[in-house]
Tab-separated table of C-alpha atoms in Angstrom:
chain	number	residue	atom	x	y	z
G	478	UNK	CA	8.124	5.852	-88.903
G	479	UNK	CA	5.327	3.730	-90.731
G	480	UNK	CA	3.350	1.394	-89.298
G	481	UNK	CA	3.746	-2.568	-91.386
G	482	UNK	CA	1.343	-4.431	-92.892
G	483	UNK	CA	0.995	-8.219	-90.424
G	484	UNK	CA	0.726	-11.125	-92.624
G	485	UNK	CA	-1.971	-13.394	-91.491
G	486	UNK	CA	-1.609	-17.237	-91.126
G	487	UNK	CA	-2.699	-18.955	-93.914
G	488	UNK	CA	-0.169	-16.730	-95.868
G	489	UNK	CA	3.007	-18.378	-97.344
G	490	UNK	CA	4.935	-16.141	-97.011
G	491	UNK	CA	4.755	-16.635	-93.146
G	492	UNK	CA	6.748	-19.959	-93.883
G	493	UNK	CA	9.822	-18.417	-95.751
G	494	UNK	CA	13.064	-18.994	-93.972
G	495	UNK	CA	15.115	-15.171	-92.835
G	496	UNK	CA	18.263	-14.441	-94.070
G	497	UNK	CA	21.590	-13.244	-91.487
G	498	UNK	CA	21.546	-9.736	-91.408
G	499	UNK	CA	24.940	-8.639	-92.693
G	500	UNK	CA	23.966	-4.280	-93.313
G	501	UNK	CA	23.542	-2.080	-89.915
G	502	UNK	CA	22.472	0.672	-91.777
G	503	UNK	CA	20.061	3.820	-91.600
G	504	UNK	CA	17.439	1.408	-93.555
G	505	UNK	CA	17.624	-1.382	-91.050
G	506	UNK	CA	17.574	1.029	-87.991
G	507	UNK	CA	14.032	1.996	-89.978
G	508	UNK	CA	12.872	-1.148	-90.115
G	509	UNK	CA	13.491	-1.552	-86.821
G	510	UNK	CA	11.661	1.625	-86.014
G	511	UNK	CA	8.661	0.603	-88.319
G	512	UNK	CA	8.554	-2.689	-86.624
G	513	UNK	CA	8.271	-1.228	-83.091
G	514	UNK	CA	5.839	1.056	-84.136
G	515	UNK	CA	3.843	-1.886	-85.646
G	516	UNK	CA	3.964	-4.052	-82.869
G	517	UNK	CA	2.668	-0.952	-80.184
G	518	UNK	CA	-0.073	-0.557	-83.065
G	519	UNK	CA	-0.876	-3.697	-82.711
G	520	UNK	CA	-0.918	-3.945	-78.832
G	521	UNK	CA	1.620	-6.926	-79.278
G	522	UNK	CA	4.738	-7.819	-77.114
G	523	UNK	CA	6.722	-9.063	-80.101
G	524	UNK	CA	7.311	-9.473	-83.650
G	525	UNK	CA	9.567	-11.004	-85.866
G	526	UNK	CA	10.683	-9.274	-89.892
G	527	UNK	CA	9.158	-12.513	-91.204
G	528	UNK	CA	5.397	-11.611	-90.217
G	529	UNK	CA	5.470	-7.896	-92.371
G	530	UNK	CA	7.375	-10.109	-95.293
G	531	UNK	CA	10.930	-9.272	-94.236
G	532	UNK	CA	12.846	-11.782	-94.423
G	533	UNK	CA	15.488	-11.032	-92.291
G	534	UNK	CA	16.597	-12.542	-88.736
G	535	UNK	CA	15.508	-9.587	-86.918
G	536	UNK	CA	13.026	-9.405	-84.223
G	537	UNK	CA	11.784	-6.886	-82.127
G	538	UNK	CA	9.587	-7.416	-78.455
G	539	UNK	CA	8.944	-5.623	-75.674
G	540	UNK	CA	7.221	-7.899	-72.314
G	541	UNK	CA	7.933	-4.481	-69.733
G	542	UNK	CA	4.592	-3.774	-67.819
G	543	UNK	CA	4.665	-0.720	-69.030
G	544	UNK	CA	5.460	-1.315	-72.892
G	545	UNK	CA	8.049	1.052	-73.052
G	546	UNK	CA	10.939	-1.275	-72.710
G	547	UNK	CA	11.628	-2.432	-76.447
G	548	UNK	CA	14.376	-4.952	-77.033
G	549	UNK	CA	15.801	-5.537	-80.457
G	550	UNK	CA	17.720	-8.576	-81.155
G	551	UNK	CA	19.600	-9.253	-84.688
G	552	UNK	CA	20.900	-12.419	-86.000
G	553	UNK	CA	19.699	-14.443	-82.549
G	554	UNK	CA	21.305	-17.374	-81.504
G	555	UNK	CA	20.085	-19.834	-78.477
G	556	UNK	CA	23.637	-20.784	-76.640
G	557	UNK	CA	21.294	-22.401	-74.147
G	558	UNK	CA	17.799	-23.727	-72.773
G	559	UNK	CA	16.975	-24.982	-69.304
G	560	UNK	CA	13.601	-25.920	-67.656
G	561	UNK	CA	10.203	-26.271	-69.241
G	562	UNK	CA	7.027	-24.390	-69.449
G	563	UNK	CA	3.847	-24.799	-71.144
G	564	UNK	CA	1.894	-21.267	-71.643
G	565	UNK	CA	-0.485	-19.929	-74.051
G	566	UNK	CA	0.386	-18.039	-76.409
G	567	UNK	CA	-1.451	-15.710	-79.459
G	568	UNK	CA	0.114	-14.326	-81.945
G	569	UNK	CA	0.066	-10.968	-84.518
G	570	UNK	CA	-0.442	-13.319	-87.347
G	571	UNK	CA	-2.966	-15.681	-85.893
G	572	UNK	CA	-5.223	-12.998	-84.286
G	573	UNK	CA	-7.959	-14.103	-81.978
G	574	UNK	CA	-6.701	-17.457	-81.627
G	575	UNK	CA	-4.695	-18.650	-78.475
G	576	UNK	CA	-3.053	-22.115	-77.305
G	577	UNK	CA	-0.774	-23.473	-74.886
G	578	UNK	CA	2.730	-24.206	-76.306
G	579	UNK	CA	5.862	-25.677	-74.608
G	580	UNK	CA	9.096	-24.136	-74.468
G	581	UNK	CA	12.157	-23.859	-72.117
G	582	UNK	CA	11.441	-22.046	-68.991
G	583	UNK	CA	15.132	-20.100	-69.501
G	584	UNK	CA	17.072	-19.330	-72.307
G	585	UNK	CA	20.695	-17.824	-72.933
G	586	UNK	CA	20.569	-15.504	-76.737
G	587	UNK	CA	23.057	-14.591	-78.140
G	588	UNK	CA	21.922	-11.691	-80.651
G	589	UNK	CA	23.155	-8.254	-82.280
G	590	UNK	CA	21.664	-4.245	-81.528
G	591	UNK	CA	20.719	-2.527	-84.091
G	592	UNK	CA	24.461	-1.131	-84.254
G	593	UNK	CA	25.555	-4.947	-84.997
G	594	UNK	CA	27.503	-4.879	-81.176
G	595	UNK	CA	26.679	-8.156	-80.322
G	596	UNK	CA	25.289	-9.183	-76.818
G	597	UNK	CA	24.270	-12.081	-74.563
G	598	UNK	CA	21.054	-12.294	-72.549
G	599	UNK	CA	20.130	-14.852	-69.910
G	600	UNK	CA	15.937	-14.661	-70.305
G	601	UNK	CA	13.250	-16.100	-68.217
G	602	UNK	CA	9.495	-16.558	-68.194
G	603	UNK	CA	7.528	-14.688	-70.661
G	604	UNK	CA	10.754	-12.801	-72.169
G	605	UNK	CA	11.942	-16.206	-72.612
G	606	UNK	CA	8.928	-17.444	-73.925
G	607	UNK	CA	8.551	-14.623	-76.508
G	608	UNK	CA	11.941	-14.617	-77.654
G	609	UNK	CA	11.488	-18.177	-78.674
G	610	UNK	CA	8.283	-17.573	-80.505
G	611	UNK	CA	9.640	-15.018	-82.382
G	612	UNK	CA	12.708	-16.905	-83.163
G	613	UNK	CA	10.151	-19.799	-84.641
G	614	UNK	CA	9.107	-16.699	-87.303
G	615	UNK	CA	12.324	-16.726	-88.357
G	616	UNK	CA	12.848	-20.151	-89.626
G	617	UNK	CA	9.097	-20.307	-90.964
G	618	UNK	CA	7.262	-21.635	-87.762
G	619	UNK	CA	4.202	-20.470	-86.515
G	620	UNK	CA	2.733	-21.729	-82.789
G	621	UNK	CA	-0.372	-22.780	-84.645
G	622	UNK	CA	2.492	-25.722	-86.270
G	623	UNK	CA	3.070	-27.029	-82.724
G	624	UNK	CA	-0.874	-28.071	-82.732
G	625	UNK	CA	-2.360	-31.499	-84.309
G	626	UNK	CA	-3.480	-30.775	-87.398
G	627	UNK	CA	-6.608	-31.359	-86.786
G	628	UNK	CA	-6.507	-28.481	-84.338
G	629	UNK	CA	-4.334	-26.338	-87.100
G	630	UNK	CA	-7.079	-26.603	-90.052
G	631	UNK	CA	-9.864	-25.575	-87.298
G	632	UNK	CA	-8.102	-22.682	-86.686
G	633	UNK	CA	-7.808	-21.943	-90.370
G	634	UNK	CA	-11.320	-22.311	-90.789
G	635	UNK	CA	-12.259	-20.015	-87.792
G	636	UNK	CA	-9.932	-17.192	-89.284
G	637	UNK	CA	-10.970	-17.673	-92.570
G	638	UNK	CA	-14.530	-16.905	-91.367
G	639	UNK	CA	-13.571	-13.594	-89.195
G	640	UNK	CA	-12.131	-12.378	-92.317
G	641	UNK	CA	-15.302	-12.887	-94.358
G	642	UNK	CA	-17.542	-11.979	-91.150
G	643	UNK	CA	-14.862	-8.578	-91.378
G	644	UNK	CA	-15.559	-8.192	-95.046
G	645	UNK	CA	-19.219	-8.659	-94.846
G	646	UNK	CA	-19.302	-5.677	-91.748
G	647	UNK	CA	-17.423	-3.663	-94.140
G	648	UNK	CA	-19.096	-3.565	-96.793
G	649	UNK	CA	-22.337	-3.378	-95.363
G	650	UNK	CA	-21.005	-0.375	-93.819
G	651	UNK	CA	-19.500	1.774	-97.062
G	652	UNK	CA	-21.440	5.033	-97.492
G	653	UNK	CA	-21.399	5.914	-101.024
């Protein structure tokens, strides 16, 4: 397994729109893998092929209290949505930044394994909640786009200053 690279919002490629999976191969039971790993690495609960620049609809989460319950859903599909819920929510490609979004408090998914068997899910509360955030990756949404955009540019600007805080810290600290 390999741990991905997380693309950070500004990037573009954060906005590109994930293709059906059609191949249940060894390479996408890999990615799959890889993805896990990533989002453990990352100490996230879920993460969509979009944010390492796959562009697949494939997403991987896991909201056990433990973090040893991963879920894997392929080519998702909401069949339906009740209820409503307003939470906040971070994200692996946004880090440090945190706002409350709304989304439906229950959600029926219809989705493939890794295997391509496909599967139905009735979800609730946070798993609910994360599986529509990640499902936002997929067609190019971020939660940041559910802000004003006056709210969206300040959070560019803040993360465009961590990274040059980040670089600074760096590079004061290289020992040549």
């Amino acid at each position: 397994m390999a741990e991905l690279n997380i693309l950070e919002f500004p990037d573009p490629r954060l906005k590109v729109m994930a293709k059906t999976v059609e191949s249940f191969d060894a390479a996408l039971k890999k990615l799959v893998a890889d993805m896990t790993e990533t989002m453990y690495s990352a100490n996230g609960i879920g993460l969509a092929a979009t944010q390492v620049n796959v562009h697949k609809r494939l997403l991987v989460l896991d909201v056990s209290e433990n973090h040893d319950q991963p879920c894997v859903y392929i080519n998702p599909q909401i069949l339906d949505r009740s209820g409503e819920q307003i939470s906040e929510e971070g994200c692996l490609s946004v880090p440090g930044i945190y706002a409350n979004v709304k989304r439906a408090e229950n959600v029926t998914v219809k989705a493939q394994d890794a295997d391509g068997n496909f599967f139905e899910e009735r979800l609730e509360g946070l798993h609910a909640v994360c599986v529509q955030h990640e499902m936002d990756h997929l067609i190019g949404r971020l939660f940041v786009d559910y802000l004003s955009p006056l709210r969206r540019n300040m959070v560019k600007k803040k993360l465009e200053k961590q990274r040059k805080t980040a670089a600074q810290e760096a590079a004061e600290h290289l020992v040549i």
